[in-house]
Short mmCIF file of C-alpha atoms in Angstrom, two decimals:
data_model
loop_
_atom_site.label_atom_id
_atom_site.label_comp_id
_atom_site.label_asym_id
_atom_site.label_seq_id
_atom_site.Cartn_x
_atom_site.Cartn_y
_atom_site.Cartn_z
CA UNK A 1 0.00 0.00 0.00
CA UNK A 2 1.09 3.55 -0.63
CA UNK A 3 -0.37 6.94 0.16
CA UNK A 4 -2.02 8.34 -2.95
CA UNK A 5 -1.34 12.04 -3.44
CA UNK A 6 -2.90 14.30 -6.11
CA UNK A 7 0.28 14.50 -8.16
CA UNK A 8 0.44 10.70 -8.25
CA UNK A 9 -2.70 10.37 -10.36
CA UNK A 10 -0.80 8.86 -13.28
CA UNK A 11 0.27 6.04 -10.97
CA UNK A 12 -3.33 5.65 -9.86
CA UNK A 13 -4.50 5.35 -13.46
CA UNK A 14 -1.75 2.81 -14.02
CA UNK A 15 -3.12 0.69 -11.19
CA UNK A 16 -4.60 -2.47 -12.62
CA UNK A 17 -6.97 -3.69 -9.93
CA UNK A 18 -8.41 -2.58 -6.63
CA UNK A 19 -8.76 -5.08 -3.82
CA UNK A 20 -11.42 -4.87 -1.08
CA UNK A 21 -9.24 -2.69 1.14
CA UNK A 22 -8.46 -0.29 -1.70
CA UNK A 23 -12.10 -0.14 -2.71
CA UNK A 24 -13.07 0.82 0.81
CA UNK A 25 -10.69 3.77 0.57
CA UNK A 26 -12.17 5.10 -2.66
CA UNK A 27 -14.40 8.19 -2.63
CA UNK A 28 -18.15 7.47 -2.51
CA UNK A 29 -18.76 8.37 -6.13
CA UNK A 30 -16.23 5.72 -7.18
CA UNK A 31 -17.34 3.16 -4.64
CA UNK A 32 -20.86 2.73 -5.87
CA UNK A 33 -22.86 5.87 -5.14
CA UNK A 34 -23.71 6.20 -8.82
CA UNK A 35 -23.46 9.99 -8.70
CA UNK A 36 -22.54 11.96 -11.78
CA UNK A 37 -19.86 14.59 -11.64
CA UNK A 38 -19.42 17.68 -13.72
CA UNK A 39 -18.25 18.23 -17.24
CA UNK A 40 -15.47 16.96 -19.51
CA UNK A 41 -12.52 15.73 -17.51
CA UNK A 42 -14.67 14.44 -14.66
CA UNK A 43 -17.03 11.50 -14.48
CA UNK A 44 -19.40 11.92 -17.45
CA UNK A 45 -21.65 8.99 -16.49
CA UNK A 46 -22.51 6.68 -13.64
CA UNK A 47 -19.77 4.57 -12.07
CA UNK A 48 -21.09 1.56 -10.23
CA UNK A 49 -18.67 -1.05 -8.91
CA UNK A 50 -21.69 -3.17 -8.08
CA UNK A 51 -22.10 -3.90 -11.80
CA UNK A 52 -19.42 -6.52 -11.56
CA UNK A 53 -19.58 -10.05 -10.25
CA UNK A 54 -16.43 -9.39 -8.21
CA UNK A 55 -16.85 -5.84 -6.87
CA UNK A 56 -13.48 -6.03 -5.18
CA UNK A 57 -11.70 -6.33 -8.52
CA UNK A 58 -12.18 -3.48 -10.98
CA UNK A 59 -10.18 -3.06 -14.16
CA UNK A 60 -8.40 0.27 -14.47
CA UNK A 61 -9.59 0.75 -18.05
CA UNK A 62 -13.15 1.07 -16.80
CA UNK A 63 -12.08 3.87 -14.50
CA UNK A 64 -10.25 5.62 -17.33
CA UNK A 65 -13.21 5.38 -19.63
CA UNK A 66 -15.35 7.03 -16.99
CA UNK A 67 -12.93 9.91 -16.53
CA UNK A 68 -12.72 11.12 -20.13
CA UNK A 69 -12.44 9.41 -23.52
CA UNK A 70 -8.92 8.02 -23.21
CA UNK A 71 -8.86 5.34 -25.91
CA UNK A 72 -6.93 7.15 -28.68
CA UNK A 73 -4.89 8.85 -30.12
CA UNK A 74 -3.75 5.71 -31.84
CA UNK A 75 -0.06 5.03 -31.90
CA UNK A 76 0.98 8.08 -29.89
CA UNK A 77 3.03 7.27 -26.82
CA UNK A 78 1.45 8.72 -23.73
CA UNK A 79 -1.63 10.00 -25.56
CA UNK A 80 -3.89 8.69 -22.83
CA UNK A 81 -2.07 10.66 -20.12
CA UNK A 82 -4.65 13.46 -20.10
CA UNK A 83 -4.96 15.76 -17.12
CA UNK A 84 -8.09 15.03 -15.08
CA UNK A 85 -10.08 17.70 -13.30
CA UNK A 86 -9.01 19.28 -10.05
CA UNK A 87 -12.24 17.99 -8.56
CA UNK A 88 -11.29 14.39 -9.28
CA UNK A 89 -7.73 14.86 -8.07
CA UNK A 90 -8.98 16.36 -4.83
CA UNK A 91 -11.51 13.59 -4.34
CA UNK A 92 -8.88 10.92 -4.81
CA UNK A 93 -6.22 12.56 -2.66
CA UNK A 94 -5.37 10.45 0.35
CA UNK A 95 -6.75 7.23 -1.07
CA UNK A 96 -4.64 4.11 -0.66
CA UNK A 97 -4.12 1.85 -3.62
CA UNK A 98 -1.90 -0.92 -4.88
CA UNK A 99 0.21 0.39 -7.75
CA UNK A 100 0.58 -2.33 -10.37
CA UNK A 101 1.40 -0.79 -13.72
CA UNK A 102 0.98 -2.22 -17.18
CA UNK A 103 1.29 -1.17 -20.78
CA UNK A 104 -1.03 -1.62 -23.73
CA UNK A 105 -0.99 -1.79 -27.49
CA UNK A 106 -3.77 -1.46 -30.02
CA UNK A 107 -4.77 -2.14 -33.60
CA UNK A 108 -7.27 0.12 -35.31
CA UNK A 109 -9.61 -0.41 -38.25
CA UNK A 110 -11.45 2.41 -39.97
CA UNK A 111 -14.59 0.45 -40.87
CA UNK A 112 -15.92 -3.09 -41.41
CA UNK A 113 -14.67 -4.78 -44.56
CA UNK A 114 -17.73 -7.03 -44.62
CA UNK A 115 -21.27 -7.37 -43.29
CA UNK A 116 -22.36 -10.99 -43.37
CA UNK A 117 -24.67 -13.46 -41.64
CA UNK A 118 -21.99 -16.00 -40.76
CA UNK A 119 -20.26 -16.91 -37.50
CA UNK A 120 -17.30 -19.32 -37.74
CA UNK A 121 -17.23 -19.85 -33.97
CA UNK A 122 -20.90 -20.21 -33.07
CA UNK A 123 -22.09 -21.75 -36.35
CA UNK A 124 -18.97 -23.13 -38.08
CA UNK A 125 -19.50 -24.00 -41.73
CA UNK A 126 -23.16 -22.95 -41.72
CA UNK A 127 -25.09 -20.29 -43.63
CA UNK A 128 -28.45 -18.66 -43.04
CA UNK A 129 -28.53 -19.41 -39.31
CA UNK A 130 -26.61 -16.50 -37.80
CA UNK A 131 -27.63 -12.92 -37.27
CA UNK A 132 -25.74 -10.23 -39.18
CA UNK A 133 -22.17 -9.41 -38.15
CA UNK A 134 -19.69 -6.64 -38.92
CA UNK A 135 -16.19 -8.01 -39.62
CA UNK A 136 -12.82 -6.33 -39.06
CA UNK A 137 -9.27 -7.57 -39.65
CA UNK A 138 -8.28 -10.42 -41.97
CA UNK A 139 -10.47 -10.85 -45.03
CA UNK A 140 -9.56 -14.55 -45.25
CA UNK A 141 -12.36 -15.34 -42.81
CA UNK A 142 -15.22 -17.57 -43.96
CA UNK A 143 -17.91 -19.52 -42.15
CA UNK A 144 -15.42 -22.39 -41.85
CA UNK A 145 -12.31 -20.55 -40.63
CA UNK A 146 -10.64 -22.47 -37.82
CA UNK A 147 -6.94 -21.54 -37.57
CA UNK A 148 -4.57 -18.60 -37.39
CA UNK A 149 -2.72 -19.91 -40.44
CA UNK A 150 -5.85 -19.53 -42.55
CA UNK A 151 -6.26 -15.91 -41.50
CA UNK A 152 -2.59 -15.12 -42.16
CA UNK A 153 -3.13 -15.84 -45.87
CA UNK A 154 -5.49 -12.90 -46.20
CA UNK A 155 -5.42 -9.11 -46.40
CA UNK A 156 -5.65 -7.39 -43.04
CA UNK A 157 -7.54 -4.12 -42.61
CA UNK A 158 -5.82 -3.41 -39.28
CA UNK A 159 -3.17 -0.70 -39.03
CA UNK A 160 -0.59 -3.28 -37.99
CA UNK A 161 0.62 -5.55 -40.83
CA UNK A 162 1.37 -8.31 -38.32
CA UNK A 163 -2.23 -8.55 -37.10
CA UNK A 164 -4.29 -10.96 -39.19
CA UNK A 165 -6.79 -11.59 -36.43
CA UNK A 166 -10.46 -11.41 -37.29
CA UNK A 167 -12.81 -9.52 -35.01
CA UNK A 168 -16.58 -9.44 -35.38
CA UNK A 169 -19.62 -8.06 -33.58
CA UNK A 170 -23.38 -8.01 -34.21
CA UNK A 171 -24.09 -5.18 -36.63
CA UNK A 172 -25.59 -1.98 -35.23
CA UNK A 173 -28.64 -0.81 -37.16
CA UNK A 174 -30.83 2.30 -37.22
CA UNK A 175 -34.35 3.03 -38.42
CA UNK A 176 -36.05 6.20 -39.62
CA UNK A 177 -39.49 4.66 -40.11
CA UNK A 178 -40.31 3.18 -36.70
CA UNK A 179 -38.77 -0.20 -37.41
CA UNK A 180 -40.15 -0.85 -40.87
CA UNK A 181 -36.66 -0.88 -42.36
CA UNK A 182 -33.13 -0.86 -40.95
CA UNK A 183 -29.72 0.11 -42.26
CA UNK A 184 -26.18 -0.09 -40.86
CA UNK A 185 -24.84 2.58 -38.54
CA UNK A 186 -21.44 3.68 -39.89
CA UNK A 187 -18.42 2.79 -37.77
CA UNK A 188 -16.10 5.71 -37.07
CA UNK A 189 -13.37 3.45 -35.69
CA UNK A 190 -12.91 -0.06 -34.36
CA UNK A 191 -10.03 -0.46 -31.90
CA UNK A 192 -8.68 -3.70 -30.50
CA UNK A 193 -6.78 -2.94 -27.31
CA UNK A 194 -4.43 -5.46 -25.75
CA UNK A 195 -3.73 -4.82 -22.08
CA UNK A 196 -0.36 -6.42 -21.53
CA UNK A 197 -0.97 -7.77 -18.05
CA UNK A 198 -0.22 -7.03 -14.45
CA UNK A 199 3.21 -8.55 -14.13
CA UNK A 200 3.21 -8.44 -17.28
CA UNK A 201 1.31 -11.18 -19.16
CA UNK A 202 3.02 -14.55 -18.81
CA UNK A 203 2.59 -15.75 -22.39
CA UNK A 204 1.50 -14.43 -25.79
CA UNK A 205 -1.99 -15.19 -27.03
CA UNK A 206 -1.53 -18.67 -28.56
CA UNK A 207 -2.13 -19.35 -32.23
CA UNK A 208 -5.63 -20.67 -33.05
CA UNK A 209 -7.25 -19.21 -29.92
CA UNK A 210 -10.95 -18.45 -30.35
CA UNK A 211 -12.92 -16.33 -27.90
CA UNK A 212 -16.44 -15.03 -27.42
CA UNK A 213 -17.22 -12.25 -24.94
CA UNK A 214 -20.71 -11.23 -23.89
CA UNK A 215 -23.96 -13.05 -24.58
CA UNK A 216 -26.17 -12.71 -27.64
CA UNK A 217 -29.10 -14.11 -25.64
CA UNK A 218 -28.97 -11.37 -22.97
CA UNK A 219 -32.01 -9.09 -22.79
CA UNK A 220 -31.24 -7.25 -19.54
CA UNK A 221 -28.15 -5.97 -17.75
CA UNK A 222 -28.43 -8.87 -15.33
CA UNK A 223 -28.26 -11.34 -18.24
CA UNK A 224 -25.03 -9.89 -19.62
CA UNK A 225 -21.90 -11.66 -18.30
CA UNK A 226 -20.32 -9.43 -15.66
CA UNK A 227 -16.74 -10.12 -16.75
CA UNK A 228 -17.44 -8.87 -20.28
CA UNK A 229 -18.34 -5.44 -18.82
CA UNK A 230 -20.61 -4.53 -21.73
CA UNK A 231 -21.19 -0.81 -21.83
CA UNK A 232 -22.77 1.69 -24.24
CA UNK A 233 -22.34 5.44 -23.77
CA UNK A 234 -21.92 8.76 -25.53
CA UNK A 235 -18.25 9.58 -25.92
CA UNK A 236 -17.42 12.69 -23.93
CA UNK A 237 -20.94 13.63 -22.86
CA UNK A 238 -23.78 12.40 -20.70
CA UNK A 239 -26.27 11.04 -23.22
CA UNK A 240 -28.88 10.69 -20.49
CA UNK A 241 -29.76 7.52 -18.66
CA UNK A 242 -30.06 4.24 -20.53
CA UNK A 243 -33.32 3.65 -22.37
CA UNK A 244 -35.36 0.46 -22.06
CA UNK A 245 -33.02 -1.24 -24.53
CA UNK A 246 -29.78 -0.21 -22.83
CA UNK A 247 -28.77 2.55 -25.27
CA UNK A 248 -28.40 6.26 -24.35
CA UNK A 249 -31.81 7.90 -24.07
CA UNK A 250 -30.78 11.11 -25.82
CA UNK A 251 -28.64 12.17 -28.74
CA UNK A 252 -24.87 11.76 -28.54
CA UNK A 253 -23.09 15.01 -29.40
CA UNK A 254 -20.05 13.06 -30.59
CA UNK A 255 -19.89 9.28 -31.06
CA UNK A 256 -21.79 6.38 -29.58
CA UNK A 257 -19.18 4.10 -28.03
CA UNK A 258 -19.22 0.56 -26.69
CA UNK A 259 -16.69 -1.44 -24.68
CA UNK A 260 -16.31 -5.19 -24.35
CA UNK A 261 -13.68 -7.23 -22.46
CA UNK A 262 -12.37 -10.71 -23.30
CA UNK A 263 -10.78 -13.41 -21.10
CA UNK A 264 -7.14 -13.02 -20.09
CA UNK A 265 -6.32 -16.62 -19.08
CA UNK A 266 -5.63 -19.51 -21.45
CA UNK A 267 -4.72 -23.18 -21.19
CA UNK A 268 -1.99 -23.69 -23.78
CA UNK A 269 -2.90 -27.34 -24.31
CA UNK A 270 -6.67 -27.07 -24.72
CA UNK A 271 -6.86 -23.36 -25.75
CA UNK A 272 -9.70 -22.99 -23.24
CA UNK A 273 -9.93 -19.41 -22.00
CA UNK A 274 -11.20 -17.86 -18.77
CA UNK A 275 -11.44 -14.55 -16.96
CA UNK A 276 -9.19 -13.95 -13.98
CA UNK A 277 -10.67 -14.51 -10.53
CA UNK A 278 -9.25 -14.65 -7.03
CA UNK A 279 -11.52 -17.63 -6.44
CA UNK A 280 -9.10 -19.89 -8.36
CA UNK A 281 -6.60 -19.54 -5.53
CA UNK A 282 -3.62 -19.29 -7.89
CA UNK A 283 -0.89 -16.68 -8.00
CA UNK A 284 -1.92 -15.49 -11.45
CA UNK A 285 -5.70 -15.63 -10.67
CA UNK A 286 -6.14 -18.05 -13.58
CA UNK A 287 -7.53 -21.60 -13.44
CA UNK A 288 -5.00 -24.26 -12.47
CA UNK A 289 -2.87 -25.07 -15.51
CA UNK A 290 -3.64 -21.78 -17.27
CA UNK A 291 -1.41 -18.78 -17.92
CA UNK A 292 -2.20 -15.08 -18.15
CA UNK A 293 -2.10 -13.50 -21.59
CA UNK A 294 -2.74 -9.97 -22.91
CA UNK A 295 -6.39 -9.07 -22.40
CA UNK A 296 -8.27 -8.05 -25.52
CA UNK A 297 -10.79 -5.23 -25.31
CA UNK A 298 -13.04 -3.98 -28.09
CA UNK A 299 -13.67 -0.24 -28.25
CA UNK A 300 -16.02 0.74 -31.07
CA UNK A 301 -17.16 4.23 -32.00
CA UNK A 302 -20.25 4.69 -34.17
CA UNK A 303 -21.17 7.91 -35.99
CA UNK A 304 -24.91 8.36 -35.57
CA UNK A 305 -24.80 12.03 -36.52
CA UNK A 306 -24.52 11.18 -40.20
CA UNK A 307 -27.56 8.94 -40.30
CA UNK A 308 -29.70 10.46 -37.52
CA UNK A 309 -28.92 14.20 -37.74
CA UNK A 310 -32.06 15.11 -35.77
CA UNK A 311 -31.08 12.85 -32.90
CA UNK A 312 -33.60 11.34 -30.51
CA UNK A 313 -35.10 11.63 -27.07
CA UNK A 314 -36.34 8.57 -25.22
CA UNK A 315 -35.97 5.19 -26.90
CA UNK A 316 -33.04 5.25 -29.31
CA UNK A 317 -33.99 4.27 -32.90
CA UNK A 318 -31.18 1.72 -33.02
CA UNK A 319 -30.66 -1.95 -32.27
CA UNK A 320 -28.13 -4.71 -32.69
CA UNK A 321 -28.72 -7.51 -35.15
CA UNK A 322 -28.81 -9.76 -32.09
CA UNK A 323 -31.31 -7.64 -30.12
CA UNK A 324 -30.96 -4.79 -27.62
CA UNK A 325 -27.77 -3.33 -26.13
CA UNK A 326 -27.50 -6.06 -23.50
CA UNK A 327 -27.07 -8.68 -26.25
CA UNK A 328 -23.80 -7.04 -27.23
CA UNK A 329 -21.02 -9.57 -27.74
CA UNK A 330 -17.86 -10.01 -29.72
CA UNK A 331 -15.90 -12.81 -31.36
CA UNK A 332 -12.18 -13.19 -32.01
CA UNK A 333 -9.90 -15.65 -33.76
CA UNK A 334 -6.20 -15.10 -33.14
CA UNK A 335 -4.24 -14.07 -36.23
CA UNK A 336 -1.19 -12.15 -35.02
CA UNK A 337 2.06 -13.56 -36.41
CA UNK A 338 3.92 -15.54 -33.77
CA UNK A 339 6.87 -13.16 -33.63
CA UNK A 340 4.65 -10.10 -33.15
CA UNK A 341 2.57 -11.91 -30.54
CA UNK A 342 5.77 -12.63 -28.63
CA UNK A 343 6.94 -9.03 -29.08
CA UNK A 344 3.66 -7.90 -27.55
CA UNK A 345 4.71 -9.57 -24.31
CA UNK A 346 8.47 -8.96 -24.55
CA UNK A 347 7.93 -5.21 -24.94
CA UNK A 348 6.86 -5.01 -21.32
CA UNK A 349 9.38 -7.42 -19.80
CA UNK A 350 11.98 -4.83 -18.80
CA UNK A 351 9.82 -1.76 -18.33
CA UNK A 352 6.10 -2.24 -18.10
CA UNK A 353 5.11 1.20 -16.92
CA UNK A 354 1.76 2.34 -18.19
CA UNK A 355 1.90 3.71 -21.74
CA UNK A 356 1.37 2.71 -25.33
CA UNK A 357 3.80 0.23 -26.89
CA UNK A 358 4.10 -0.11 -30.65
CA UNK A 359 4.25 -3.82 -31.43
CA UNK A 360 6.28 -4.46 -34.57
CA UNK A 361 7.03 -7.71 -36.37
CA UNK A 362 8.67 -9.26 -39.38
CA UNK A 363 5.93 -7.91 -41.65
CA UNK A 364 6.31 -4.28 -40.64
CA UNK A 365 5.74 -1.65 -38.00
CA UNK A 366 2.69 -0.65 -36.01
CA UNK A 367 0.66 2.23 -37.38
CA UNK A 368 1.11 1.15 -41.00
CA UNK A 369 -2.07 1.63 -42.99
CA UNK A 370 -3.23 -1.34 -45.09
CA UNK A 371 -1.97 -1.43 -48.67
CA UNK A 372 -4.25 -4.24 -49.85
CA UNK A 373 -7.96 -4.19 -50.59
CA UNK A 374 -10.08 -6.50 -48.47
CA UNK A 375 -12.74 -8.60 -50.18
CA UNK A 376 -15.21 -11.29 -49.17
CA UNK A 377 -13.36 -14.62 -49.39
CA UNK A 378 -16.62 -16.52 -49.92
CA UNK A 379 -18.92 -14.20 -51.90
CA UNK A 380 -21.25 -16.94 -53.14
CA UNK A 381 -22.53 -17.84 -49.68
CA UNK A 382 -24.32 -15.83 -47.04
CA UNK A 383 -25.75 -12.33 -47.46
CA UNK A 384 -24.90 -8.76 -46.52
CA UNK A 385 -28.55 -7.69 -46.73
CA UNK A 386 -30.00 -7.36 -43.24
CA UNK A 387 -33.64 -7.95 -44.25
CA UNK A 388 -32.65 -11.06 -46.17
CA UNK A 389 -30.67 -12.36 -43.20
CA UNK A 390 -33.75 -12.07 -40.98
CA UNK A 391 -35.80 -14.04 -43.51
CA UNK A 392 -33.15 -16.76 -43.64
CA UNK A 393 -32.97 -17.01 -39.85
CA UNK A 394 -36.73 -17.41 -39.59
CA UNK A 395 -36.43 -20.68 -41.52
CA UNK A 396 -33.67 -22.23 -39.49
CA UNK A 397 -34.00 -25.40 -37.48
CA UNK A 398 -30.31 -25.57 -36.51
CA UNK A 399 -29.58 -25.98 -32.79
CA UNK A 400 -27.92 -22.95 -31.24
CA UNK A 401 -24.18 -23.30 -30.80
CA UNK A 402 -21.20 -22.30 -28.63
CA UNK A 403 -21.62 -21.23 -25.02
CA UNK A 404 -22.95 -17.77 -25.79
CA UNK A 405 -26.01 -18.89 -27.65
CA UNK A 406 -27.04 -17.07 -30.75
CA UNK A 407 -30.56 -15.69 -30.73
CA UNK A 408 -32.79 -14.67 -33.58
CA UNK A 409 -32.84 -10.99 -34.49
CA UNK A 410 -36.11 -9.15 -34.35
CA UNK A 411 -37.30 -7.87 -37.69
#
């Protein structure tokens, strides 16, 4: 434990987790009061530790996101070291915390390269049974993709030429005619953040790892897996309380943003993944036989101003292809080259203080814009038309798959 002074805020933001003792020392508005504080630079929306299954363990990124939008500038060392308000510094002065620092890296994608009703994890090799997804990363993905090697044969849309991972989420849709028709909300930026671990991470993310975070069957906040920390909010402003579907109840002045966290433990033999928990009783908080790896986090910004210039008040005229905001989930198949994946961990071995690390590899340097043009690797199967995908799903008799069960979209 150390005494936390106002000028030590950067160390506080670098703290990875808060134990029960540290939580007890936090100010009331951080410890679950749910109060809202001030303007930009303070807490722009409610902060409730009680949202999580383990309230004594809160990820630092959640705290950052509630201070101010700290997720970019991409590729700029120290860009997330923004000065918080005097109010917040004063409120935190005197708190006691454990200072465990870690670094992060990220890969950014400007927009989806494909909308398609396939899901190689939940419904491998099948068509017409999945809701619509937005795909980012390697364009080698098909309904049957199963390995990292397959993805590494494609064109990556990420701004790191060593990242051939494929990332996908249920497509976000909007309506201007009270639900008669829907179209895709444009993505301003998709960012895949990799938090490099507390000590740091013990191993790289193994080749061929597949992960799903969140639950497509969730219809309420209580249904959504606590460890995934699903959240929707207006970037940099209040956006009002959540509507009945979990989206902001009033117009976002900037971007609509969502966050989603993936497991950070993996068994290298079985490739089974898990979230960290003290309940495992291990030094690394992972299940027996598992190692800690960089934790993946999705941060997605949507530009609703282009498609809904008049905004809204009350129920937002948007939905996910899987349902309401609580059904938010994400899928990932590992595609980083092995050398870059190792560099991701090695970069923090000697000095893992909190800041951005550019992860380079044999194929180039981080921050390199794609030079190839991504295309659908399987254009003759599946559809990118949302209305058609709903019709196809209505005919399905296929059992639901994976552990986060896919649910039918509402027309």
